[in-house]
Amino acid sequence: MRISELSAATGVSVASIKYYLREGLLPEGERTSATQAAYGDVHVRRLGVIRALVDSGVGIAATRDVLAAIDAPGESINDLLGTAHGAVMPDVAAEADLTAAENVARRVGWTPGSCDEQVLAGLDKALRNLERADFDLSDEVLDAYASATQRIAAAELAGVPTTSPEAAVRYVVLGSVLMEPVLLALRRVAEQVASERRFGKGAG
Amino acid sequence: MRISELSAATGVSVASIKYYLREGLLPEGERTSATQAAYGDVHVRRLGVIRALVDSGVGIAATRDVLAAIDAPGESINDLLGTAHGAVMPDVAAEADLTAAENVARRVGWTPGSCDEQVLAGLDKALRNLERADFDLSDEVLDAYASATQRIAAAELAGVPTTSPEAAVRYVVLGSVLMEPVLLALRRVAEQVASERRFGKGAG
């Protein structure tokens, strides 16, 4: 199909498609003349992934990293997870002291070395921001978070498809990135539901 | 203390302090002369909260909303939660059809009306992005997310301080916002730990 048809099929504007082509997120179509190229299903599917990532707040550079991870089936699942996490994590300066994060990480069964330093640094930063705001995180709440994320990770890892390495890679990389907004949104729903139950609607 | 001392006490630059004053995030100090003002503990504490929010990726306008919610003890806990969620949620266009979100929300015990439409729209958008990327969310994983967020919300709500309305407001608003990065960071740690256990380090 032509670029205008690709646009119609996906709902993505021709200008955006050209931008993704220029940025190397979308592979070139097959040249049919000096000014035209033909696009196929692979472009339709790829555009769906790109739009889902960008719409989830993933920047263009991070989207490129995520797509590169999906396209690199030679890498180990661990390395792919690290790449996916690195792509969507806020930049965190390297920390000499990760004690706060390490103490909390032990609650999810972490042993030193089983987790990227960058990911631990992200946790450490989030915990330090609680301190700065004088927010007192109780052990009960922390344990709820720790066991909740452990259950989530276990369910996710149990679901890694075994049909093909490509399917596994896709599941791990996209799941790790695209489920973040789902998790935050579900927590907000759960909080409002629990709050209404405890405090009643609009009459706290 | 003077502004330079406030800066030294908090590690926040004088330029940033002046910016927060101009933006109305930080209350004015007590005028001591035409060009000087005196700041106190209330400013030190408020700067800690501001920096924690900004550092967590909350924008200036949303930070102002969050601070306003903390300063409005007259509001109900439900309304405050809604304000806090609204401040940190990505902008979501109003949706006519929230069926996907509503189906999933039922898993956390949601009944129509117990949750802001905006928050449901956020969940709906996150779910639609999974579809767009052709990511197949299994019922097992979805249930793990639903029960995990339900446990988290229950633990959080059980921990609302009863010492004073101000303490309750602060806990609900700051907890709702500042625990989001903690949740994402803990999931990343838990995923890497589970992945290493399942696939081994670097050789998946």
XYZ file of C-alpha atoms in Angstrom:
408
model
C 0.000 0.000 0.000
C 1.051 3.622 -0.424
C 1.860 5.938 2.458
C -1.591 7.544 2.251
C -3.185 4.110 2.512
C -0.903 3.198 5.428
C -2.090 6.382 7.097
C -5.737 5.513 6.475
C -5.227 1.951 7.727
C -3.600 3.015 11.000
C -5.075 6.414 11.740
C -1.541 7.832 11.933
C -1.029 11.002 9.875
C 1.267 10.949 6.844
C 3.419 13.610 8.536
C 3.878 11.393 11.614
C 4.672 8.363 9.447
C 7.333 10.360 7.610
C 8.733 11.493 10.943
C 8.964 7.913 12.221
C 10.647 6.893 8.945
C 13.193 9.713 9.283
C 13.840 8.828 12.926
C 14.398 5.191 11.970
C 11.536 3.884 14.121
C 9.696 2.555 11.093
C 11.558 0.556 8.415
C 11.569 2.030 4.895
C 8.935 0.717 2.482
C 9.864 -1.069 -0.695
C 10.794 1.554 -3.309
C 8.411 1.361 -6.288
C 9.581 4.536 -8.012
C 11.818 7.521 -7.300
C 9.154 9.110 -5.123
C 7.008 6.201 -3.961
C 7.337 3.200 -1.703
C 5.069 0.302 -0.847
C 4.202 -0.528 2.750
C 2.789 -3.729 4.192
C 1.455 -5.427 7.313
C 4.802 -5.166 9.036
C 4.469 -1.369 8.866
C 0.899 -1.432 10.131
C 1.905 -3.538 13.138
C 5.003 -1.504 13.853
C 3.012 1.728 13.752
C 0.626 0.272 16.342
C 3.552 -0.423 18.678
C 5.088 3.016 18.084
C 1.832 4.825 18.798
C 1.177 2.755 21.907
C 4.635 3.606 23.269
C 4.547 7.295 22.376
C 1.016 7.591 23.699
C 2.160 6.007 26.976
C 4.561 8.897 27.391
C 7.674 7.112 26.110
C 9.903 9.611 24.271
C 11.187 9.104 20.734
C 14.708 8.102 21.792
C 13.366 5.643 24.371
C 10.885 4.293 21.816
C 13.816 3.627 19.493
C 15.598 1.734 22.303
C 12.493 -0.339 23.039
C 12.019 -1.200 19.345
C 15.696 -2.089 19.029
C 15.298 -4.440 21.999
C 12.295 -6.116 20.328
C 14.344 -6.507 17.146
C 17.320 -8.073 18.947
C 16.270 -11.655 19.637
C 19.881 -12.666 20.299
C 19.927 -10.948 23.675
C 19.096 -12.706 26.912
C 15.764 -12.010 28.598
C 17.636 -10.363 31.475
C 19.502 -8.025 29.173
C 16.280 -7.176 27.334
C 14.519 -6.378 30.583
C 17.418 -4.126 31.537
C 17.201 -2.345 28.188
C 13.437 -1.917 28.453
C 13.683 -0.625 32.017
C 16.544 1.685 31.110
C 14.553 3.125 28.221
C 11.561 4.155 30.306
C 13.221 5.024 33.598
C 13.826 8.632 34.469
C 17.513 9.514 34.311
C 19.099 8.872 37.651
C 22.580 9.954 38.595
C 24.824 7.117 39.739
C 24.673 6.805 43.503
C 27.483 5.677 45.752
C 25.078 4.731 48.516
C 22.089 2.578 47.654
C 21.447 1.358 51.188
C 17.840 2.542 51.325
C 16.996 0.802 48.053
C 18.896 -2.333 49.012
C 17.065 -2.641 52.311
C 13.722 -2.350 50.581
C 14.761 -4.605 47.691
C 15.473 -7.423 50.149
C 11.727 -7.502 50.766
C 11.189 -8.710 47.213
C 13.833 -11.382 47.669
C 16.604 -9.444 45.999
C 20.159 -10.636 46.482
C 23.066 -8.356 45.564
C 23.793 -8.543 41.861
C 20.411 -9.856 40.701
C 19.315 -6.429 39.574
C 20.759 -3.548 37.522
C 22.391 -0.813 39.566
C 20.412 1.700 37.525
C 17.106 0.162 38.563
C 18.189 0.138 42.211
C 19.248 3.776 41.871
C 15.748 4.582 40.593
C 14.218 2.945 43.657
C 16.663 4.762 45.906
C 15.732 8.097 44.378
C 12.011 7.443 44.831
C 12.608 6.549 48.491
C 14.755 9.613 49.089
C 11.987 11.806 47.716
C 9.647 10.396 50.369
C 12.166 11.432 53.009
C 12.591 14.888 51.569
C 8.840 15.403 51.724
C 8.830 14.086 55.317
C 6.517 11.306 54.238
C 6.586 8.465 56.692
C 6.430 5.135 54.844
C 5.213 2.507 57.299
C 6.492 -1.071 57.239
C 2.931 -2.292 56.638
C 2.528 -0.231 53.476
C 6.040 -1.035 52.304
C 5.403 -4.757 52.773
C 2.158 -4.466 50.830
C 4.057 -2.864 47.961
C 6.855 -5.405 48.123
C 4.622 -8.457 48.089
C 2.311 -6.908 45.494
C 5.140 -6.241 43.051
C 6.564 -9.682 43.721
C 3.244 -11.306 42.803
C 2.979 -9.166 39.706
C 6.478 -10.087 38.570
C 5.849 -13.778 39.234
C 2.627 -13.748 37.195
C 4.316 -11.837 34.379
C 7.332 -14.110 34.229
C 5.102 -17.209 34.348
C 3.336 -15.836 31.277
C 6.410 -15.449 29.048
C 5.389 -17.213 25.815
C 7.415 -20.270 24.894
C 6.182 -20.426 21.295
C 9.154 -18.537 19.849
C 12.071 -16.409 21.036
C 10.527 -13.467 19.141
C 7.241 -13.799 21.018
C 9.089 -14.006 24.344
C 11.122 -10.901 23.582
C 8.084 -8.961 22.499
C 6.169 -9.968 25.625
C 8.976 -9.078 28.011
C 9.895 -5.759 26.436
C 6.412 -4.452 25.659
C 4.916 -5.852 28.854
C 7.555 -4.246 30.980
C 6.956 -0.839 29.374
C 3.244 -0.750 28.517
C 2.013 -2.258 31.786
C 3.487 0.641 33.805
C 0.589 3.007 32.984
C -1.866 0.140 33.608
C -0.363 -0.423 37.054
C -0.539 3.257 38.018
C -4.073 3.592 36.673
C -5.266 0.484 38.517
C -3.764 1.736 41.783
C -5.667 5.006 41.364
C -8.917 3.134 40.749
C -8.265 0.837 43.727
C -7.454 3.815 45.969
C -10.630 5.651 45.054
C -12.719 2.524 45.545
C -11.124 1.843 48.945
C -11.404 5.487 49.971
C -15.066 5.677 49.100
C -15.654 2.543 51.118
C -13.789 3.913 54.108
C -14.671 7.596 54.055
C -17.860 7.742 51.991
C -18.393 9.776 48.866
C -17.560 13.476 49.153
C -18.025 13.709 52.910
C -14.587 12.630 54.240
C 16.569 33.189 58.377
C 17.440 35.014 55.175
C 16.941 33.566 51.717
C 20.641 32.652 51.478
C 20.356 30.760 54.747
C 17.171 29.046 53.577
C 19.117 27.985 50.500
C 21.980 26.648 52.612
C 19.578 24.819 54.943
C 17.717 23.058 52.129
C 20.262 22.701 49.354
C 17.873 24.506 47.007
C 19.465 27.360 45.055
C 18.392 30.964 45.727
C 17.270 31.214 42.087
C 14.978 28.179 42.496
C 13.594 29.523 45.773
C 12.787 32.839 44.064
C 11.127 30.942 41.243
C 8.940 28.949 43.665
C 8.034 32.219 45.450
C 7.034 33.843 42.151
C 5.016 30.780 41.137
C 3.204 30.841 44.455
C 4.402 27.375 45.497
C 6.260 28.756 48.500
C 4.600 31.333 50.787
C 6.273 34.727 51.064
C 8.616 35.230 54.022
C 7.960 37.878 56.641
C 9.129 41.234 55.259
C 11.917 42.654 57.441
C 12.877 45.522 55.126
C 12.098 46.748 51.624
C 14.440 44.166 50.126
C 14.598 41.402 52.728
C 12.316 38.778 54.193
C 12.672 36.254 56.967
C 11.980 32.573 56.366
C 11.309 29.828 58.893
C 10.761 26.100 59.390
C 7.540 26.182 57.427
C 9.559 27.240 54.370
C 12.178 24.559 54.938
C 9.513 21.866 55.136
C 7.577 23.193 52.157
C 10.745 23.282 50.045
C 11.332 19.618 50.887
C 7.871 18.742 49.584
C 8.280 20.881 46.461
C 11.633 19.327 45.602
C 10.329 15.810 46.189
C 7.393 16.422 43.856
C 9.374 18.165 41.125
C 12.089 15.544 41.357
C 9.438 12.825 40.955
C 8.565 14.310 37.599
C 5.536 16.325 38.735
C 5.333 19.566 36.737
C 5.076 23.026 38.310
C 1.334 23.413 37.657
C 0.592 19.942 39.034
C 2.854 20.638 42.038
C 0.781 23.739 42.720
C -2.409 21.622 42.589
C -0.948 19.049 44.966
C 0.175 21.727 47.430
C -3.232 23.407 47.230
C -4.834 20.056 48.070
C -2.554 19.679 51.114
C -3.499 23.196 52.212
C -7.240 22.565 51.891
C -8.171 20.510 54.956
C -11.853 21.302 54.443
C -12.128 18.925 51.511
C -13.167 15.312 51.859
C -10.571 12.583 51.543
C -12.266 11.410 48.339
C -12.099 14.838 46.772
C -8.462 15.199 47.814
C -7.589 11.850 46.262
C -9.300 12.955 43.064
C -7.325 16.197 43.045
C -4.039 14.412 43.700
C -4.737 11.835 40.996
C -5.833 14.530 38.565
C -2.644 16.482 39.176
C -0.298 13.638 38.300
C -2.302 11.825 35.642
C -1.446 12.327 32.010
C -4.095 14.361 30.218
C -6.731 12.034 28.865
C -9.479 13.077 26.503
C -12.977 12.340 27.766
C -14.111 8.979 26.457
C -17.637 8.001 25.604
C -16.872 4.323 25.949
C -15.056 3.142 29.061
C -16.127 -0.495 28.769
C -12.597 -1.907 28.776
C -11.685 0.020 31.920
C -14.962 -0.789 33.615
C -14.545 -4.505 32.998
C -11.086 -4.454 34.497
C -12.094 -2.137 37.349
C -14.699 -4.675 38.478
C -11.772 -6.896 39.392
C -10.796 -4.447 42.123
C -14.365 -4.372 43.408
C -15.325 -1.185 41.654
C -19.006 -0.338 41.394
C -20.133 2.377 38.966
C -19.742 5.802 40.496
C -17.149 4.922 43.130
C -14.345 6.307 41.023
C -13.670 9.504 39.028
C -14.429 9.227 35.327
C -11.020 10.778 34.650
C -9.238 8.002 36.501
C -11.247 5.359 34.635
C -10.421 7.122 31.358
C -6.724 6.868 32.273
C -7.068 3.127 32.793
C -9.001 2.799 29.562
C -6.277 4.606 27.645
C -3.562 2.372 29.121
C -5.559 -0.718 28.129
C -6.181 0.577 24.623
C -2.454 1.107 24.175
C -1.902 -2.578 24.928
C -4.359 -3.428 22.159
C -2.737 -1.050 19.719
C 0.609 -2.715 20.321
C -1.038 -6.140 19.896
C 0.001 -7.018 23.419
C -2.051 -9.869 24.771
C -2.852 -9.272 28.442
C -3.745 -12.633 29.993
C -6.396 -12.965 32.687
C -3.765 -14.385 35.043
C -1.557 -11.312 34.767
C -4.530 -8.964 34.914
C -5.793 -10.648 38.069
C -2.352 -10.386 39.632
C -2.376 -6.650 38.927
C -5.924 -6.221 40.197
C -5.390 -8.045 43.473
C -1.973 -6.433 43.958
C -3.326 -2.901 43.597
C -6.267 -3.777 45.815
C -3.919 -4.926 48.593
C -1.821 -1.820 48.169
C -4.842 0.461 48.400
C -6.156 -1.395 51.445
C -2.810 -1.091 53.253
C -2.547 2.578 52.345
C -6.056 3.439 53.445
C -5.595 1.493 56.687
C -2.579 3.700 57.370
C -4.329 7.072 57.085
C -3.297 8.900 60.281
C -6.103 9.744 62.673
C -4.050 12.221 64.716
C -5.287 15.293 62.832
C -7.158 16.176 59.635
C -3.973 17.906 58.410
C -1.911 14.733 58.882
C -4.552 12.675 57.066
C -4.654 15.086 54.144
C -0.892 15.185 53.861
C -0.660 11.389 53.939
C -3.341 10.852 51.323
C -2.161 13.507 48.896
C 1.588 12.965 49.163
C 1.258 9.192 49.434
C -0.871 9.008 46.343
C 1.642 11.031 44.315
C 5.051 10.120 45.731
C 4.443 6.381 45.956
C 3.891 6.110 42.189
C 7.633 6.168 41.402
C 8.248 3.751 44.292
C 5.695 1.337 42.843
C 7.201 1.436 39.347
C 10.733 1.109 40.704
C 9.800 -1.854 42.910
C 8.130 -3.618 39.987
C 11.311 -3.220 37.956
C 13.399 -4.662 40.777
C 10.931 -7.528 41.268
C 10.905 -8.267 37.525
C 14.683 -8.403 37.311
C 14.902 -10.603 40.374
C 12.229 -12.966 39.026
C 13.788 -12.970 35.567
C 17.225 -13.824 36.878
C 15.726 -16.654 38.857
C 13.869 -17.998 35.858
C 16.276 -17.348 33.002
C 19.635 -16.990 34.718
C 21.941 -14.020 34.502
C 22.736 -12.843 30.981
C 22.142 -16.165 29.310
C 18.347 -16.339 28.845
